[in-house]
PDB file of C-alpha atoms in Angstrom:
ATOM      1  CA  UNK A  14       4.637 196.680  18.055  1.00  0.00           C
ATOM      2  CA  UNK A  15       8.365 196.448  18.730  1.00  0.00           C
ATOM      3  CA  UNK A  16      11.222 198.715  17.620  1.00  0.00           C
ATOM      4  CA  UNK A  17      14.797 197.403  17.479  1.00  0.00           C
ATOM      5  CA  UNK A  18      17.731 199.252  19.166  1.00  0.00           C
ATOM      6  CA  UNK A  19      20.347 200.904  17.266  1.00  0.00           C
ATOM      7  CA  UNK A  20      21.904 197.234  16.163  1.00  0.00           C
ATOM      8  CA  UNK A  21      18.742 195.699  14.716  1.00  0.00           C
ATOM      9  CA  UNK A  22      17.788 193.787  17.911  1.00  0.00           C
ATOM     10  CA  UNK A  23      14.590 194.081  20.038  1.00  0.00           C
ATOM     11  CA  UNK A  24      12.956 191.814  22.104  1.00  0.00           C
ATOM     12  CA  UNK A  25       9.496 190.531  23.720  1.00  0.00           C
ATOM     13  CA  UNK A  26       7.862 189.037  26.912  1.00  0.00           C
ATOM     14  CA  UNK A  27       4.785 187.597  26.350  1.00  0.00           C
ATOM     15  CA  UNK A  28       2.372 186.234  29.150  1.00  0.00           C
ATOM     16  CA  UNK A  29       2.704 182.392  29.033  1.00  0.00           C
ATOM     17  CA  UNK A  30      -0.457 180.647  29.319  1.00  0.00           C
ATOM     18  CA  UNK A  31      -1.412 177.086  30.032  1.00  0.00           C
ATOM     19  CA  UNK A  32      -0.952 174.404  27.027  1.00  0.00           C
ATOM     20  CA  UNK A  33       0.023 174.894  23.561  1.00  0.00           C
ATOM     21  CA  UNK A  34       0.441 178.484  21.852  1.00  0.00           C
ATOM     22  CA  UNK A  35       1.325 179.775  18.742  1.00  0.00           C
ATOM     23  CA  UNK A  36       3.382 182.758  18.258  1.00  0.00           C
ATOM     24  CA  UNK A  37       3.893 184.977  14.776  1.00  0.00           C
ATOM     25  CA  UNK A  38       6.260 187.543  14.581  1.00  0.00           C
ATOM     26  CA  UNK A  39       6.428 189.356  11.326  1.00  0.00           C
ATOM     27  CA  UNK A  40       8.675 192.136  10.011  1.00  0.00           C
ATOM     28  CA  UNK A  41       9.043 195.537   8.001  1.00  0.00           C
ATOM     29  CA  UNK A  42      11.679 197.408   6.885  1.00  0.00           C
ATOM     30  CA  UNK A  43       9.800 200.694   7.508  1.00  0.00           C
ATOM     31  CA  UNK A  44       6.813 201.596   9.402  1.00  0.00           C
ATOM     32  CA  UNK A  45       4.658 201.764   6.443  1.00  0.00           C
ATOM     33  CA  UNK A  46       5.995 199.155   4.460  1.00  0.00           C
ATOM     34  CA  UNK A  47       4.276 195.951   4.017  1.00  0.00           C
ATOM     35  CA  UNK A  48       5.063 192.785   6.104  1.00  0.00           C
ATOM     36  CA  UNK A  49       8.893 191.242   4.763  1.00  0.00           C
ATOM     37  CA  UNK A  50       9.215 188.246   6.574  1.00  0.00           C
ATOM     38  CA  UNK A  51       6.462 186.325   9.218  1.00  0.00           C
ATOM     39  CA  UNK A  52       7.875 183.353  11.222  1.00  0.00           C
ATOM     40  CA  UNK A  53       6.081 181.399  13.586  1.00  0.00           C
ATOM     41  CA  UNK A  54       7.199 179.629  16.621  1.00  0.00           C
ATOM     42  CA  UNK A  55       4.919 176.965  18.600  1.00  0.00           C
ATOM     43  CA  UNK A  56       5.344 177.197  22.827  1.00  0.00           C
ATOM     44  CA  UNK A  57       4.243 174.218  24.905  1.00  0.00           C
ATOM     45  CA  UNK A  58       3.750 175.228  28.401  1.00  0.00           C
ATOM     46  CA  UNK A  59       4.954 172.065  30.616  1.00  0.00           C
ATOM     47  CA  UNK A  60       2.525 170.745  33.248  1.00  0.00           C
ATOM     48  CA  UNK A  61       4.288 170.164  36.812  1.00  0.00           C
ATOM     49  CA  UNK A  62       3.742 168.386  39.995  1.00  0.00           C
ATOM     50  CA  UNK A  63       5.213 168.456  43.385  1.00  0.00           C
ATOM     51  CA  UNK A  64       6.227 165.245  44.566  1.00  0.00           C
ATOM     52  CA  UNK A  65       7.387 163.871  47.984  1.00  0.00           C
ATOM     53  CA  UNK A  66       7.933 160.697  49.911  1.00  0.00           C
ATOM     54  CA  UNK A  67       6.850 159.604  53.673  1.00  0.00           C
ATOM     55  CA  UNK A  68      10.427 157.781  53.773  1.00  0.00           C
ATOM     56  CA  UNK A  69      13.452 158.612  52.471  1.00  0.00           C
ATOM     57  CA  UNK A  70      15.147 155.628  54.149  1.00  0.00           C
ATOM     58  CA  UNK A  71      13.444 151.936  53.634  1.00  0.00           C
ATOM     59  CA  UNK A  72      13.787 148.602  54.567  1.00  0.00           C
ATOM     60  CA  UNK A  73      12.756 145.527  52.292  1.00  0.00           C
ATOM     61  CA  UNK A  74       9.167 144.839  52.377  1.00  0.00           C
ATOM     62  CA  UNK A  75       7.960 148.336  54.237  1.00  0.00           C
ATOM     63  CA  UNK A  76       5.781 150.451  52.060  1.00  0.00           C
ATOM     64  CA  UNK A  77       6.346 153.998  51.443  1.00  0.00           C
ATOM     65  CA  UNK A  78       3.807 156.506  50.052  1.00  0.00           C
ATOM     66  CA  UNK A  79       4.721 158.869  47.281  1.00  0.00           C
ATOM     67  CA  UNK A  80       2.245 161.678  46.985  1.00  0.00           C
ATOM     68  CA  UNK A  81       1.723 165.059  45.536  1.00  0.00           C
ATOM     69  CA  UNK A  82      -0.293 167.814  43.474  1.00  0.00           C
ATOM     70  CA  UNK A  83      -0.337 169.940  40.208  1.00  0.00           C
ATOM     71  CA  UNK A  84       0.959 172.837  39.853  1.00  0.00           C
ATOM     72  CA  UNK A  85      -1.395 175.851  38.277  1.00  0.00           C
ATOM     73  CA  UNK A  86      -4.742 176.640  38.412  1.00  0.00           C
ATOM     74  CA  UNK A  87      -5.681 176.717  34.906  1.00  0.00           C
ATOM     75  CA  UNK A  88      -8.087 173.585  33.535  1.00  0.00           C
ATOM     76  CA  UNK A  89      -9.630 170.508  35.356  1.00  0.00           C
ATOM     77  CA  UNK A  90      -7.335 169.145  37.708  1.00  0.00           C
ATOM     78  CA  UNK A  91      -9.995 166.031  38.431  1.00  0.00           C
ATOM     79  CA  UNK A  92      -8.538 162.606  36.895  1.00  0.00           C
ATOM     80  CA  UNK A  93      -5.701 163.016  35.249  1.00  0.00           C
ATOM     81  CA  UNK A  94      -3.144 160.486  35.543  1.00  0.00           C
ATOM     82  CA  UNK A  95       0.237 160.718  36.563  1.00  0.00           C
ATOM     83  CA  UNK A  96       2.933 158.474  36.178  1.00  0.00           C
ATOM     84  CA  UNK A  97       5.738 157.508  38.947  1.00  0.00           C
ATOM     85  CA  UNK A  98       8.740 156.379  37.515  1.00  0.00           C
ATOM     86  CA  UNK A  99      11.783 155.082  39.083  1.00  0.00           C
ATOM     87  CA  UNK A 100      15.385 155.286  37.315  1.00  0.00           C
ATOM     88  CA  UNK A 101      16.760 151.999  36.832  1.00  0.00           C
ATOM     89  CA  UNK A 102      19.326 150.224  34.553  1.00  0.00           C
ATOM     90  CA  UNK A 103      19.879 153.306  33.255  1.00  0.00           C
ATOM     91  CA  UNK A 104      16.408 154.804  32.209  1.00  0.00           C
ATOM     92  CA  UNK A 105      13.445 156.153  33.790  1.00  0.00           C
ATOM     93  CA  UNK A 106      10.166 153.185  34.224  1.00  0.00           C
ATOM     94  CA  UNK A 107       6.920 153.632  35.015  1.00  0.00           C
ATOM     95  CA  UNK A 108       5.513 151.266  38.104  1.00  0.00           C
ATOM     96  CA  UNK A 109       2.354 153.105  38.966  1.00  0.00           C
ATOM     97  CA  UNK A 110       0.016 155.555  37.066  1.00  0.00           C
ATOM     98  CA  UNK A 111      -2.076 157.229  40.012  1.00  0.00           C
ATOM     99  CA  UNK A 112      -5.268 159.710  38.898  1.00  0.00           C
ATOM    100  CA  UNK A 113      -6.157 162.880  40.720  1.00  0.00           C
ATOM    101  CA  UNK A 114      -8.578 163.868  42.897  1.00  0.00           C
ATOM    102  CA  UNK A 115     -10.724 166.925  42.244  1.00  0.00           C
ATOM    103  CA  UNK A 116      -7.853 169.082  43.797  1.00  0.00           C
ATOM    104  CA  UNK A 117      -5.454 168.294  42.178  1.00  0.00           C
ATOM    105  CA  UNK A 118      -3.718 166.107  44.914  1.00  0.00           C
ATOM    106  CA  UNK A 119      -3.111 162.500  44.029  1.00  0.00           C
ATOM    107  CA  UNK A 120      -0.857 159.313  46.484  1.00  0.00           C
ATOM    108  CA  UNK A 121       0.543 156.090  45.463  1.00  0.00           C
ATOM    109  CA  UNK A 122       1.535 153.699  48.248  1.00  0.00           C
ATOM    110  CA  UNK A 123       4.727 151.174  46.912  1.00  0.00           C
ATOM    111  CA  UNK A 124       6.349 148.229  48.919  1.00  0.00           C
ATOM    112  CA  UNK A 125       9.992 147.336  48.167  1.00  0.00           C
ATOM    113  CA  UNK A 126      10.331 143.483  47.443  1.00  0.00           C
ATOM    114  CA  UNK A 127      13.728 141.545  47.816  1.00  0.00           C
ATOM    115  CA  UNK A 128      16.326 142.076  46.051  1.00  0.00           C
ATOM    116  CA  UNK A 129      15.869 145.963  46.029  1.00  0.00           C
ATOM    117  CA  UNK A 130      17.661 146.160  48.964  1.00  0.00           C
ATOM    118  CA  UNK A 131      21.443 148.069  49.672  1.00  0.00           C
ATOM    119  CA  UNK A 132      20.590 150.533  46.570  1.00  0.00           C
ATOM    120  CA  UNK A 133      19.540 154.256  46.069  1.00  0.00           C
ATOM    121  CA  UNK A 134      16.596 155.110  43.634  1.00  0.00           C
ATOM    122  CA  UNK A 135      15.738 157.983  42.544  1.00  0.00           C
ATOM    123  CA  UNK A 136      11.890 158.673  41.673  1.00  0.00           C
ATOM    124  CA  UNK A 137       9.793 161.084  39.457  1.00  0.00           C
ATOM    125  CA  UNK A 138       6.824 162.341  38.923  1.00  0.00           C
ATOM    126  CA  UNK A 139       5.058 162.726  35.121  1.00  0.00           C
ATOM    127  CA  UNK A 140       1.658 164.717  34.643  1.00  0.00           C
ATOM    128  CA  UNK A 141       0.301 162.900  31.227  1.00  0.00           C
ATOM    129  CA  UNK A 142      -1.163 165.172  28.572  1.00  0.00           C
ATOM    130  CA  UNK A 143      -5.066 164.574  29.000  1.00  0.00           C
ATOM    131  CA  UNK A 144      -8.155 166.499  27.070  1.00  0.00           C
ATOM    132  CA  UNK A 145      -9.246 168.344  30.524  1.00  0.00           C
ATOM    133  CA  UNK A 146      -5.793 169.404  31.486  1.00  0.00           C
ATOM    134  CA  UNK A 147      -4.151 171.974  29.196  1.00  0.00           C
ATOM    135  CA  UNK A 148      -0.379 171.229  29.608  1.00  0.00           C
ATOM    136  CA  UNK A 149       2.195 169.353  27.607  1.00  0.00           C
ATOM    137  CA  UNK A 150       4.531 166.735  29.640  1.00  0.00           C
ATOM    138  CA  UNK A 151       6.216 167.604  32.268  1.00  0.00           C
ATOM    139  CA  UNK A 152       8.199 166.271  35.144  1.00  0.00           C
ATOM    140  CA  UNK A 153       8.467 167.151  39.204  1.00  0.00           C
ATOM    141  CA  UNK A 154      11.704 167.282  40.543  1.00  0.00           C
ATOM    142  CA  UNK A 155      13.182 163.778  41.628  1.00  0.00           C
ATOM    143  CA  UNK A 156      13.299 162.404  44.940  1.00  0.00           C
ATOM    144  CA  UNK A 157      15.673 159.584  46.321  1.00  0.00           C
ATOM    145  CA  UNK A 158      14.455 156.423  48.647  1.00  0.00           C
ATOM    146  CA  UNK A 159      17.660 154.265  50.376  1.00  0.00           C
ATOM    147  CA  UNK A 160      16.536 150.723  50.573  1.00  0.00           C
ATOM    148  CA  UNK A 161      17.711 148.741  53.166  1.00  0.00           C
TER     149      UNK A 161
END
């Protein structure tokens, strides 16, 4: 139960939990009055992952290993998939969809190929929804690779 302050407005923290919630909020006039008004909001907890790269500075035809790990404790972290993307031509592209391991912890290993080279990329990491794992879509924060 919440009262509002003297201007009608009051507000909430609720725990957030892993995956997809739903939240109802209903209201009376009085104490004892009977519910006015019920409105109910949906909350999608994003899944994350760390990401991070061997070399941030490549030459044409080296490999460079992307790797990282999700982020929370709650569900299986075994075998889900999660997709590297690259930003080019002005959207984000998927060029390798990686699975993790039973920690959580997952690698991809890329080699640049000509015409890549004298250009900045930036790179992402995407957890995908899966059955096991109780997150929506999320993304890690982006790292950039100079090709040489």
């Amino acid at each position: 139960s919440v009262l509002t302050d003297p201007d009608g407005k009051w507000s909430l923290s609720v725990p957030i939990a892993p995956g997809t919630a739903r939240l109802a909020v209903s209201y009376k006039t009085h104490a004892r009055d009977t519910v006015a008004l019920t409105r109910t909001a949906t909350i999608h907890v994003r899944g994350r992952t760390t990401l991070v790269v061997d070399d941030k500075s490549s030459r044409v035809g080296q490999k460079v290993t992307f790797a990282g790990g999700l982020v929370g404790k709650t569900g299986s972290r075994r075998n889900v998939t999660v997709s590297l993307q690259v930003f080019n031509v002005g959207r984000w592209r998927t060029f390798a969809n990686p699975q993790t391991d039973a920690r959580g912890k997952w690698k991809q290993t890329y080699r640049f190929t000509r015409g890549q080279s004298g250009k900045r990329y930036r790179f992402r990491a995407r957890p995908r929804v899966a059955g096991t794992y109780p997150y929506s879509s999320g993304n890690s924060p982006t790292v950039r690779v100079r090709v040489r």
